[in-house]
Short mmCIF file of C-alpha atoms in Angstrom, two decimals:
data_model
loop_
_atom_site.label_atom_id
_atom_site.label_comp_id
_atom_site.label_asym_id
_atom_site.label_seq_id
_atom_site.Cartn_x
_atom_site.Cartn_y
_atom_site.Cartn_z
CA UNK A 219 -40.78 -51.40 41.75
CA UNK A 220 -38.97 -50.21 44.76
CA UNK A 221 -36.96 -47.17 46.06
CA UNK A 222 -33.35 -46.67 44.20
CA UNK A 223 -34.47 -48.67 41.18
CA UNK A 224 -33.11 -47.01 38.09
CA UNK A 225 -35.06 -46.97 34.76
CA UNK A 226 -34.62 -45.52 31.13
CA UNK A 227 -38.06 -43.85 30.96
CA UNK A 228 -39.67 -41.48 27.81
CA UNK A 229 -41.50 -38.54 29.51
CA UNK A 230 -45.22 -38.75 28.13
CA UNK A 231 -46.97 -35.96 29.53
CA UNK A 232 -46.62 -33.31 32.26
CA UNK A 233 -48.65 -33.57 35.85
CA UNK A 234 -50.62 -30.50 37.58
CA UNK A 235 -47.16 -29.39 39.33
CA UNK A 236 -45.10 -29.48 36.14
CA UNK A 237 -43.53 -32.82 36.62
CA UNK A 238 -42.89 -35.14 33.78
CA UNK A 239 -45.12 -38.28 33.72
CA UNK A 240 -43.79 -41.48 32.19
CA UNK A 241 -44.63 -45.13 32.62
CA UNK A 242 -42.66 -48.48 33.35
CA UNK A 243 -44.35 -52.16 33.05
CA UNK A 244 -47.43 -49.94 33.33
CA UNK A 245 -46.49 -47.98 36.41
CA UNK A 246 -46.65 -44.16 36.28
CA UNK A 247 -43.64 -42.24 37.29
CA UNK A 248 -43.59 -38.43 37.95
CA UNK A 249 -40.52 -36.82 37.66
CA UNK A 250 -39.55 -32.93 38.23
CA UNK A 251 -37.78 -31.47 35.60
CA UNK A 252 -38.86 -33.50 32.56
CA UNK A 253 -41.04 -32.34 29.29
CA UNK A 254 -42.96 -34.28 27.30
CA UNK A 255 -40.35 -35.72 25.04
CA UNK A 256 -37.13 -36.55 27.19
CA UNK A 257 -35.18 -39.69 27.29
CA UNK A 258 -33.84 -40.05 30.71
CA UNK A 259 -32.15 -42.12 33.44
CA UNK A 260 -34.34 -42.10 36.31
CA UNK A 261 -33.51 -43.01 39.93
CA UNK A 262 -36.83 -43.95 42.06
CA UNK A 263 -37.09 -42.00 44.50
CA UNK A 264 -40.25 -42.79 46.38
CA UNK A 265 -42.07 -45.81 45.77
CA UNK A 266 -46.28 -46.05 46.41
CA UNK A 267 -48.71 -48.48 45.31
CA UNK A 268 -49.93 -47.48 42.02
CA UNK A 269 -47.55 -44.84 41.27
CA UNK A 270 -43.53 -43.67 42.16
CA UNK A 271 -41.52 -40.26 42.24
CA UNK A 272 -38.49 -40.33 40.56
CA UNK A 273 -35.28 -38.23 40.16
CA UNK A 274 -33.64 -37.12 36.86
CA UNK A 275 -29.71 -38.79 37.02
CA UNK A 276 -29.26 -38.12 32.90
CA UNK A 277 -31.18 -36.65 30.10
CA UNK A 278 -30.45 -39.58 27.57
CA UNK A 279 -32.16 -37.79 24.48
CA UNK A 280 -33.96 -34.02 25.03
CA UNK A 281 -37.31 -33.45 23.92
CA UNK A 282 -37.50 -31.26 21.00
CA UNK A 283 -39.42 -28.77 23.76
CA UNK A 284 -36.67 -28.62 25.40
CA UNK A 285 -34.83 -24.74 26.18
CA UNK A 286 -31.97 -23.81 28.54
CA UNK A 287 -33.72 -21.95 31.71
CA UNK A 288 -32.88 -18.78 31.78
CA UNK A 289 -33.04 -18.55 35.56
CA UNK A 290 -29.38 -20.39 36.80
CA UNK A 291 -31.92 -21.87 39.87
CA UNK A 292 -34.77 -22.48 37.97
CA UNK A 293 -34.45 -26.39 38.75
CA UNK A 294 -34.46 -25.52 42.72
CA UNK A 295 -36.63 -22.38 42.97
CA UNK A 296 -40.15 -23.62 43.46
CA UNK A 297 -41.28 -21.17 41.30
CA UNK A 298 -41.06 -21.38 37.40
CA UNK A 299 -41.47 -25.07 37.06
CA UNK A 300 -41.89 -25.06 33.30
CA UNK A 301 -38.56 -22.35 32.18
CA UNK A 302 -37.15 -25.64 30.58
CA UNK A 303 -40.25 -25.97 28.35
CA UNK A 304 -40.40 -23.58 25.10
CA UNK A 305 -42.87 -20.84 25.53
CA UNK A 306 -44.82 -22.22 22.53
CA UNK A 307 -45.07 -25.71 24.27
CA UNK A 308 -46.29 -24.21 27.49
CA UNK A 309 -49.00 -22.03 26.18
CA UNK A 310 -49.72 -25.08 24.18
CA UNK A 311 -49.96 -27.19 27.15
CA UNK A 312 -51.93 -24.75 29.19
CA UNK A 313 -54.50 -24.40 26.20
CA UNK A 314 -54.96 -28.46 26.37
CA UNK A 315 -55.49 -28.18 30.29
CA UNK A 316 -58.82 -26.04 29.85
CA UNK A 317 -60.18 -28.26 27.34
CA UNK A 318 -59.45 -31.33 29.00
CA UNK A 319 -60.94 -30.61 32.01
CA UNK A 320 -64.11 -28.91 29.75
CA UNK A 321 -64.30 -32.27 28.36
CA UNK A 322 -63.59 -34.73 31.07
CA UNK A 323 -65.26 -32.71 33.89
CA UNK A 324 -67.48 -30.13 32.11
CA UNK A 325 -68.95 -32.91 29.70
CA UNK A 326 -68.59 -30.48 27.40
CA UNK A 327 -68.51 -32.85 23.90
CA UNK A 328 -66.62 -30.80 20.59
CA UNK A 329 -64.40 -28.87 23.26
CA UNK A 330 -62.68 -27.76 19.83
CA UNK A 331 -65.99 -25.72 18.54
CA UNK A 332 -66.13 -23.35 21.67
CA UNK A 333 -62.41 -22.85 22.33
CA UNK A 334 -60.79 -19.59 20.90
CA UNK A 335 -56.49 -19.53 20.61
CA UNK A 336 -55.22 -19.07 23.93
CA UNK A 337 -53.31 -16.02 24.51
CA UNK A 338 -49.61 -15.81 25.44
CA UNK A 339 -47.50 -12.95 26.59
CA UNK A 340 -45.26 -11.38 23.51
CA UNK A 341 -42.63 -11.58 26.38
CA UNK A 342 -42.58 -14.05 28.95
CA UNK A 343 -40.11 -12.23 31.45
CA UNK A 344 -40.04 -9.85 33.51
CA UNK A 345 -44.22 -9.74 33.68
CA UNK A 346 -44.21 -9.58 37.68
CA UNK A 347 -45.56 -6.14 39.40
CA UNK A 348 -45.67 -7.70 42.96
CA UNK A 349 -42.19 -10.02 44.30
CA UNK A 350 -42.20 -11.55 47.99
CA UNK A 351 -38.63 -12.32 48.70
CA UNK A 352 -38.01 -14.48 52.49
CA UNK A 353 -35.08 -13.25 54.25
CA UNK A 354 -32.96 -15.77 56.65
CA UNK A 355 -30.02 -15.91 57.91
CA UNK A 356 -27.63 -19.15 56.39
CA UNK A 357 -25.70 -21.62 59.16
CA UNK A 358 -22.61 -18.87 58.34
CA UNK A 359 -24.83 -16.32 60.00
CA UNK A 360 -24.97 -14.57 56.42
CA UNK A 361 -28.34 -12.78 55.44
CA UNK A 362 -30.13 -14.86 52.23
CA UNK A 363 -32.67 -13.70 50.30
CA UNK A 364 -34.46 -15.34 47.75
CA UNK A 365 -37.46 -17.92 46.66
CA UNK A 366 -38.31 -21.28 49.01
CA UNK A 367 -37.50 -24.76 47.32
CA UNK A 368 -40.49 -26.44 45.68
CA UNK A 369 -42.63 -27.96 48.49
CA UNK A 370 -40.24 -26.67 51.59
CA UNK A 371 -39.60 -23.65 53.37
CA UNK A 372 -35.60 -23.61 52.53
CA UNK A 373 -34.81 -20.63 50.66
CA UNK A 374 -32.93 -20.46 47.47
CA UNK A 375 -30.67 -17.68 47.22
CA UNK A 376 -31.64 -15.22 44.01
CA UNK A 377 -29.63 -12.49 43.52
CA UNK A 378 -31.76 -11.49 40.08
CA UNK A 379 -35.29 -13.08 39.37
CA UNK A 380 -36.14 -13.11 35.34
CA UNK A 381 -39.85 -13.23 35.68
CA UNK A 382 -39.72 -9.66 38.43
CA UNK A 383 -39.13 -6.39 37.47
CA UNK A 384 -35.17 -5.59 37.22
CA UNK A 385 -35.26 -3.11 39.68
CA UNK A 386 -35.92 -5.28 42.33
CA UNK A 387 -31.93 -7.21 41.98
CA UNK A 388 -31.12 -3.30 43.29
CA UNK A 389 -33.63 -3.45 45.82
CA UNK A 390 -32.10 -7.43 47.83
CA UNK A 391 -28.83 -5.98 47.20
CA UNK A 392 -29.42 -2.73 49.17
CA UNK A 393 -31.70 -3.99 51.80
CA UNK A 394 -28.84 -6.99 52.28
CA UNK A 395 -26.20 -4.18 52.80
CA UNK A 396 -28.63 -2.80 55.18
CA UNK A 397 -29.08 -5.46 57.29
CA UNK A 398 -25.22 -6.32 57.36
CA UNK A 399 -24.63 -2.93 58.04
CA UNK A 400 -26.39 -2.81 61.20
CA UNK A 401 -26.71 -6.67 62.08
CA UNK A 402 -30.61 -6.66 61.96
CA UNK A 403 -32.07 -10.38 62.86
CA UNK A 404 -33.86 -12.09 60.24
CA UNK A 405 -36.56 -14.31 61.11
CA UNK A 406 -36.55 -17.92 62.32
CA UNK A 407 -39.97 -19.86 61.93
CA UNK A 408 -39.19 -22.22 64.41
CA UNK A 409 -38.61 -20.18 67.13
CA UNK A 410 -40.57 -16.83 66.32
CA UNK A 411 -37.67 -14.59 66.70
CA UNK A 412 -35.84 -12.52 64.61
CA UNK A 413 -36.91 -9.49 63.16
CA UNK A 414 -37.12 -8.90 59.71
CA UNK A 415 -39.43 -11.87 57.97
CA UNK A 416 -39.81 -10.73 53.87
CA UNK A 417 -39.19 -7.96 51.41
CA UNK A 418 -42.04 -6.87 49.10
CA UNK A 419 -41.84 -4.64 46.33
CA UNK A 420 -44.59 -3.33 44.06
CA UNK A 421 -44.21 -1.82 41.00
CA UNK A 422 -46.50 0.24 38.56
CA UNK A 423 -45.71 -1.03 34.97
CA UNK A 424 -47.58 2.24 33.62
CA UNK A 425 -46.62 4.79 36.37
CA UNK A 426 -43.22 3.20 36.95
CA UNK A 427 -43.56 4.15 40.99
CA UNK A 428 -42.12 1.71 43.45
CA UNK A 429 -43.20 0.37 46.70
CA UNK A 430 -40.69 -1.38 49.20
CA UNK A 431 -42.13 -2.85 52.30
CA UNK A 432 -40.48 -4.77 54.89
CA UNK A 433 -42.10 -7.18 56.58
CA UNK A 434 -40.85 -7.38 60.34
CA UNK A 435 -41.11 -8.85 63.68
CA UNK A 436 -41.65 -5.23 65.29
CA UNK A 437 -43.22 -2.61 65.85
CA UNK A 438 -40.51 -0.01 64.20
CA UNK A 439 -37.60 -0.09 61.75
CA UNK A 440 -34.26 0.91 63.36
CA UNK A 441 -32.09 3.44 61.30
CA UNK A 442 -34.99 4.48 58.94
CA UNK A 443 -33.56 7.17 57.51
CA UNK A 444 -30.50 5.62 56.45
CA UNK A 445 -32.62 2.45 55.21
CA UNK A 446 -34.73 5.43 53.08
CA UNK A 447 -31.30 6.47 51.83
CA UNK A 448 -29.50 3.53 50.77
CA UNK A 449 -33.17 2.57 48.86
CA UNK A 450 -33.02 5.81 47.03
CA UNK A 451 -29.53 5.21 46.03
CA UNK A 452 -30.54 1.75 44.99
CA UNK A 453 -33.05 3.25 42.49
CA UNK A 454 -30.95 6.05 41.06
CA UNK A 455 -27.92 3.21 40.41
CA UNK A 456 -30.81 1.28 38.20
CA UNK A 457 -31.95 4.45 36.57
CA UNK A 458 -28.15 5.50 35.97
CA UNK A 459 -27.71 1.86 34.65
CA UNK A 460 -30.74 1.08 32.62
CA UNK A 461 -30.70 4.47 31.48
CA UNK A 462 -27.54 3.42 29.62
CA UNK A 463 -28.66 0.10 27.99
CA UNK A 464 -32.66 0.74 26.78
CA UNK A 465 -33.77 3.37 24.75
CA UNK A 466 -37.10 2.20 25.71
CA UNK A 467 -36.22 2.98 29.74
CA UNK A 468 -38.55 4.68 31.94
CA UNK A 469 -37.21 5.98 35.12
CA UNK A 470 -38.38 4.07 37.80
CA UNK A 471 -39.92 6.48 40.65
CA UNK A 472 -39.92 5.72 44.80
CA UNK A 473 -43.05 6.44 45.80
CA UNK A 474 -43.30 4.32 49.32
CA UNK A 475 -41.68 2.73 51.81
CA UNK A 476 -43.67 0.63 54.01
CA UNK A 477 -42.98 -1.69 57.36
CA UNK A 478 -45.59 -4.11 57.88
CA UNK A 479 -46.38 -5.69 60.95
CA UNK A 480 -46.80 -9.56 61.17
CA UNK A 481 -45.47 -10.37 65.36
CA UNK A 482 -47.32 -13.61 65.04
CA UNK A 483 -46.19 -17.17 64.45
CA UNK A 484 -47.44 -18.20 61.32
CA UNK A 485 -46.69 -18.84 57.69
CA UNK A 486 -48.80 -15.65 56.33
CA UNK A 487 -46.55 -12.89 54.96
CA UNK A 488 -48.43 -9.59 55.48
CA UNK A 489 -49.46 -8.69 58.97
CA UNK A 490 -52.70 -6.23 59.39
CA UNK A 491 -51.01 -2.73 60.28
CA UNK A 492 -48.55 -0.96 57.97
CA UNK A 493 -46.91 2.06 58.75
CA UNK A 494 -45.17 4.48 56.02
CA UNK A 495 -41.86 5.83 56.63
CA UNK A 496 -41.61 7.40 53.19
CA UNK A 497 -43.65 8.90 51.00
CA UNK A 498 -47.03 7.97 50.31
CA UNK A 499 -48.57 4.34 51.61
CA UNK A 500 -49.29 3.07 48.03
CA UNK A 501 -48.14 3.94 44.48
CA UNK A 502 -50.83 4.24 41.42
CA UNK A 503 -50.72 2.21 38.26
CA UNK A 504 -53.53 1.49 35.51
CA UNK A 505 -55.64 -1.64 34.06
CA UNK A 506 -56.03 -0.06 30.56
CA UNK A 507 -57.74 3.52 31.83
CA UNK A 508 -58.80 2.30 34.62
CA UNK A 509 -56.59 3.74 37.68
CA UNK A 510 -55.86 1.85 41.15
CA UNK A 511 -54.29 2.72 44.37
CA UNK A 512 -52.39 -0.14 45.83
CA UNK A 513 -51.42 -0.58 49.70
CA UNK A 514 -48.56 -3.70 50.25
CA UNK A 515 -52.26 -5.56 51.60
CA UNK A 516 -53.90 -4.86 48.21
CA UNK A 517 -55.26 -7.87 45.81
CA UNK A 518 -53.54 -6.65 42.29
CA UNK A 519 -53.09 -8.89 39.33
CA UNK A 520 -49.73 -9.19 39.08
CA UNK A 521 -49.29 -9.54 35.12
CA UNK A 522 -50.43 -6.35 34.27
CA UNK A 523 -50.04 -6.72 30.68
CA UNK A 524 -51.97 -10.14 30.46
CA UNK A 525 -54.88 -9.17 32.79
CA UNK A 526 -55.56 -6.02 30.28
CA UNK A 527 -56.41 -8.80 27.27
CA UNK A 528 -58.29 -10.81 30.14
CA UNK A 529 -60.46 -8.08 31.46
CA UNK A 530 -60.86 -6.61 27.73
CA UNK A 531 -61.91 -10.63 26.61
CA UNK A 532 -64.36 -10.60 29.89
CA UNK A 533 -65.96 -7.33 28.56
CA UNK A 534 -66.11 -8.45 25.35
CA UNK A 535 -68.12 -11.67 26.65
CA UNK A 536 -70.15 -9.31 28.55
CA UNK A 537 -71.58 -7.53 25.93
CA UNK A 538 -73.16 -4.36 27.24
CA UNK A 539 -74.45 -1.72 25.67
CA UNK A 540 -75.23 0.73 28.28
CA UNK A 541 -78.55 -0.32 29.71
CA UNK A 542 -77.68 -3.67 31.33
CA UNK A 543 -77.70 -4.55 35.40
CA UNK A 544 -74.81 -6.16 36.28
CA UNK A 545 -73.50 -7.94 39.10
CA UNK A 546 -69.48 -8.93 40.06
CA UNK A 547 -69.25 -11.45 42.86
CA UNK A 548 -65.96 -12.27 44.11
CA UNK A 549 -64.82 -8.79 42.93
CA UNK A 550 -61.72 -7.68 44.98
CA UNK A 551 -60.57 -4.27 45.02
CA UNK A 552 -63.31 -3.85 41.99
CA UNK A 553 -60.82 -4.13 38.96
CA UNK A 554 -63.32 -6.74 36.68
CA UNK A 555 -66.37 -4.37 37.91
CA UNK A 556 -64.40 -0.93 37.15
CA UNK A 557 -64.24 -2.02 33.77
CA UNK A 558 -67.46 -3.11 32.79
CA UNK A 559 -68.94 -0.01 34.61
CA UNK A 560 -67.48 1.83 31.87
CA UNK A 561 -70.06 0.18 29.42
CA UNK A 562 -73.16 -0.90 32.33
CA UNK A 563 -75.97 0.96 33.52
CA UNK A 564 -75.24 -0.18 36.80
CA UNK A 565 -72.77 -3.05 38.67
CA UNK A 566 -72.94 -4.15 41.73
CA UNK A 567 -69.64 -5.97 43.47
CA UNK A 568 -69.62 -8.28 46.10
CA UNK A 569 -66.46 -9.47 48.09
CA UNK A 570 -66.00 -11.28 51.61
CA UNK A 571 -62.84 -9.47 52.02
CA UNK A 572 -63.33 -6.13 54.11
CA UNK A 573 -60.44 -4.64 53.04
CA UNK A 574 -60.72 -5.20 49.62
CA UNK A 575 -64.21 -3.64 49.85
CA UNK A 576 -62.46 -0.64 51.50
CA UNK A 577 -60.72 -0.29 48.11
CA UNK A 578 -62.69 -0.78 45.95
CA UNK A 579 -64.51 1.93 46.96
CA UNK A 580 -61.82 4.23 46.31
CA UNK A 581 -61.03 3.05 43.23
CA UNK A 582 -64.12 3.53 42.11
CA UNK A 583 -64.16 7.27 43.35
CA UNK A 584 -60.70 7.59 41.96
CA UNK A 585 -62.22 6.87 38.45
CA UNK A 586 -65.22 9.34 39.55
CA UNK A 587 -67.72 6.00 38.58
CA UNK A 588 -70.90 6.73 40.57
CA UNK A 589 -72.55 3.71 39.22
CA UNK A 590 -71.08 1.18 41.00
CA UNK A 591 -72.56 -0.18 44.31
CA UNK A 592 -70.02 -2.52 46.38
CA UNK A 593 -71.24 -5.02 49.16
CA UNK A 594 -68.83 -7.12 52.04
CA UNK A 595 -70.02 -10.48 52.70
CA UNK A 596 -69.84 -14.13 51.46
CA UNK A 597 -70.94 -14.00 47.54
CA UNK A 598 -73.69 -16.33 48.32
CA UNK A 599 -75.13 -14.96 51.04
CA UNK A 600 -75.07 -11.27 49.86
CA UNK A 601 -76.41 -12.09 46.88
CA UNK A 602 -79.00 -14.62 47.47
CA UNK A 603 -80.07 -12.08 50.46
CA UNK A 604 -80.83 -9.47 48.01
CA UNK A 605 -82.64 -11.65 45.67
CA UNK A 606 -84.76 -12.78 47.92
CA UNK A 607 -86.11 -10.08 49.10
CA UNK A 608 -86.49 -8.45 45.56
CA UNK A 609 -84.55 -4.99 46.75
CA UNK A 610 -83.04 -3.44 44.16
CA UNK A 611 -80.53 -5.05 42.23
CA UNK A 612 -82.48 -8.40 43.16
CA UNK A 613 -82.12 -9.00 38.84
CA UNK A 614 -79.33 -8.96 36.45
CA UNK A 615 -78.60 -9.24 32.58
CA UNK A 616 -75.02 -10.12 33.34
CA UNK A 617 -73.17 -11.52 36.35
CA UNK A 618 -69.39 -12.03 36.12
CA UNK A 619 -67.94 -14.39 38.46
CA UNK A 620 -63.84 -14.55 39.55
CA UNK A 621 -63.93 -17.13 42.42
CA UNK A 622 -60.89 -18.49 44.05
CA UNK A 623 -59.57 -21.94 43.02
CA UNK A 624 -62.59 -23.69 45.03
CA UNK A 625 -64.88 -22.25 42.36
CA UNK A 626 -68.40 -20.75 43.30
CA UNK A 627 -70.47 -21.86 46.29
CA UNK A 628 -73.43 -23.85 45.03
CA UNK A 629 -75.60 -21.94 46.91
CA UNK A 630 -74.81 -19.10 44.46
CA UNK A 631 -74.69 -20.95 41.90
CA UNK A 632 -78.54 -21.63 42.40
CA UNK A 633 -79.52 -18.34 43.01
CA UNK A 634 -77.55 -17.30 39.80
CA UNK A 635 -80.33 -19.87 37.92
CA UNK A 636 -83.13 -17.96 39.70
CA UNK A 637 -82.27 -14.67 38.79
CA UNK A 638 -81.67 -15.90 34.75
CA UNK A 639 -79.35 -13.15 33.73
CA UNK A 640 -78.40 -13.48 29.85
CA UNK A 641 -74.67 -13.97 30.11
CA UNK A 642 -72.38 -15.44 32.67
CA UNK A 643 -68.81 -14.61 32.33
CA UNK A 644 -67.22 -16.79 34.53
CA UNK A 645 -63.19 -15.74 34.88
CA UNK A 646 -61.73 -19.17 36.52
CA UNK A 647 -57.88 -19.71 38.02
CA UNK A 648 -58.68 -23.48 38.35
CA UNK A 649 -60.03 -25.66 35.18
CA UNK A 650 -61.09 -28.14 37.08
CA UNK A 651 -63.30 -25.99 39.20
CA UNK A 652 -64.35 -24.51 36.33
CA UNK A 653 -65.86 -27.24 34.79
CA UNK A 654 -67.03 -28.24 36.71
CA UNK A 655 -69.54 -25.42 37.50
CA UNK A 656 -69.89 -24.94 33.90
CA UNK A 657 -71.56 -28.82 33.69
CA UNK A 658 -73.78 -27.42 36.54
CA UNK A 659 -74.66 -24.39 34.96
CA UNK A 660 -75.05 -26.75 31.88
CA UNK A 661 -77.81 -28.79 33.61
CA UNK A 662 -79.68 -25.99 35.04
CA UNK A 663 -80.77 -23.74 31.51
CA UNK A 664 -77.12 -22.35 30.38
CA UNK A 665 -75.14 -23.05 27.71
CA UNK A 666 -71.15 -23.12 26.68
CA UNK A 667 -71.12 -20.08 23.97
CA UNK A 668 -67.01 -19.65 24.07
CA UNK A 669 -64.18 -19.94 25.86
CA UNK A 670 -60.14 -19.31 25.70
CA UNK A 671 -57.05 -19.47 27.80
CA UNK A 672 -54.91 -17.10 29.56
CA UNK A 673 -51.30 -17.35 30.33
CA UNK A 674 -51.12 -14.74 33.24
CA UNK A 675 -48.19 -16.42 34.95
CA UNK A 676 -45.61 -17.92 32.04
CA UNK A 677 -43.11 -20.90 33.30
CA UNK A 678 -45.85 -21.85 36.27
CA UNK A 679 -48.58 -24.66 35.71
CA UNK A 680 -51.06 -21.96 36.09
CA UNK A 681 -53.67 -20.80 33.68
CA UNK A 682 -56.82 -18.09 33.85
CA UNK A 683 -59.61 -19.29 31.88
CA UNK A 684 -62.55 -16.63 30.94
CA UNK A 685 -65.48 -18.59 28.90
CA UNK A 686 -69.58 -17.66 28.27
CA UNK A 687 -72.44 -18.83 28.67
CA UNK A 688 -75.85 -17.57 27.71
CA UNK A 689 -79.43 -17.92 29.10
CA UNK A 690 -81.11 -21.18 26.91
CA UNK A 691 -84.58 -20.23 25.89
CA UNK A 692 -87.06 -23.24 25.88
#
């Protein structure tokens, strides 16, 4: 099989990144923009040893999956990779993810027995609290603003995102008439210069206050007050607009504008310093009762709606009463340990983030919960610390666990074993990783008591798992 070939191939399955996966003469062929189901006429595109990329020429017969994208860039963006899938088939798909990987990986056997239905959004648009748009400059010399290309840094230009809030197609439009107004520079990775780099925009889905920050290249924004006034006029045109069309509306509220400061050449968004040039330097919004401040730097889940039902599910799995000990490592700004403090005698957080630490601590005097106690280090060296020495808090009836996509550290893993709690809640973002600890966990006195799917970020090949697992008494 070589480069430029061209083959009538029936899409089989989909691959980690969304791609279509079909096979020729036994060869397996990954192809963007497929579902399970297609027909198509596909151009090879890159040619390796056991496998090839190919490239979509014609859709000779559509899978019965198959749905217009609502977004018209949805095949470029590098972003919603699965908008041409139904809703149904991708929650379906994300489902069979988790208990693959329980299976294959977690050697989990009658995956079907543990599983509860995955849960799905009621709406899949519009779900996003937190957007990070790139600003360039085109070859014209025309400021873009939009989402990079799948795999690249080119941006695609979005005037109106369908998984973001709606507000924010007001908020690129005025802060493009800004920079036009006053020719501002817009950043250029390979040379370092230019000034402004990204707009990010928060929103509180239950308070309905707004955050724009800039990101720039400086130190200062030029013309600030004008900036704060063509923003405010941006938000008063959507609440004059939506105001007209919803009868559901809710007036959206500027609360902040930030500038952050990132003067160094790299690919990280957020610098370390922000500075507020209007209003407050975070807005408010709620997890179910729970209330959070949130800087531009803060961790927030950005589905608000969907992390409710996944923090409510983790609770549920924790099953406190009142009198347990309970300890969150990886915890963030505290949102997984605010709400089981509601219900726990006592939690104790860990995080390796400082500034996360920082506020969590405020959160958790912002919901006046004395009972929390939050610690800034590396999970398993905080935690196997205290065990160790048997200081308080060395011993837990529940430990929740929200690890990054590498999963936990083994090393905390093992002192999980030693200190025997009842119930593990582990909340995963990778299956794989999840699994994986779960066969280890397995091994070593626990057991696989349930387990069910999130879909926290619809049209993406990502899925949040939560499962339990109790203590096995020989």
């Amino acid at each position: 099989m070589n480069k430029d070939d061209i083959f009538e191939i029936e899409i089989e399955d989909l691959g980690n990144d969304g791609e279509g996966i079909g096979h020729v003469d036994g060869m397996t062929i990954f192809v963007k923009d497929l579902c399970p189901g297609d027909v198509a006429k596909v151009k090879i595109i890159k040619a390796k040893k056991n496998y090839c990329y190919g490239r979509a020429m014609e859709i000779i017969k559509p899978s019965k999956q198959r749905v217009e994208a609502k977004c018209p860039v949805a095949r470029q963006c590098g972003g919603c990779v699965l908008q041409h899938l139904s809703y149904e088939e991708q929650l379906r798909r994300k489902d069979k993810k988790v208990r693959d990987c329980l299976s294959r990986i977690g050697g989990i056997k009658d995956i079907d027995s543990y599983m509860e239905p995955p849960v799905g959004m009621e709406d899949p648009y519009h779900y996003r609290n937190k957007m990070q748009f790139p600003v360039r400059r085109n070859k014209e010399g025309k400021c873009v603003v939009g989402f990079y290309a799948g795999r690249t840094h080119s941006i695609i230009p979005v005037d109106s995102c369908v998984i973001g809030h709606s507000v924010n197609d007001n908020i690129i439009k005025a802060v493009k008439a800004f920079v036009d107004k006053f020719n501002i520079s817009c950043y250029d990775e390979l040379t370092g210069k230019g000034f402004l780099r990204h707009i990010l925009t928060r929103v509180g889905f239950t308070t309905n206050e707004l955050m724009v920050c800039l990101i720039v290249n400086g130190e200062s924004l030029p013309h600030k007050e004008v900036f704060t006034e063509m923003i405010s006029d941006a938000v008063a045109e959507y609440n004059k607009a939506a105001d007209k069309k919803d009868d559901n509306f809710k007036e959206i509220i500027l609360k902040s504008i930030v500038i952050n400061i990132n003067k160094e050449k790299t690919n990280r968004i957020l610098g370390f310093t922000s500075k507020t040039i209007y209003g407050d330097g975070f807005i408010t919004d709620y997890i179910g009762d729970v209330k959070f401040m949130i800087s531009p730097e803060s961790f927030f889940q950005v589905n608000p709606v969907q992390t409710v039902k996944l923090y409510s599910k983790a609770l549920e799995y924790a099953a406190l009463t009142g009198n347990e000990t309970v300890w969150d490592m990886y915890c963030g700004i505290g949102t997984i340990s605010l709400f089981l403090s509601d219900k726990a005698k006592k939690v104790y957080g860990v995080e390796i983030v400082p500034q996360a630490i920082i506020d969590a601590k405020k959160n958790a005097k912002l919901n006046n919960r004395d009972n929390i106690e939050f610690y800034t280090g590396k999970a398993e060296d905080v935690v196997t610390e205290i065990y160790e020495k048997k200081v308080e808090g060395s011993t837990a009836d529940v430990v929740c666990v929200d690890p990054p996509r590498k999963g936990c550290d083994e090393k905390l893993l093992n002192t999980i074993i030693s200190m025997a709690p009842k119930r593990v809640v582990y909340v995963s973002c990778d299956p794989a990783t999840l699994a994986r600890d779960v066969k280890f966990l397995s091994e070593h006195g626990y057991e696989l008591k349930k387990a069910v799917a999130f879909d926290q970020f619809s049209h993406s090949m990502h899925v949040e798992t939560v499962v339990l697992l109790t203590k096995v008494h020989n």
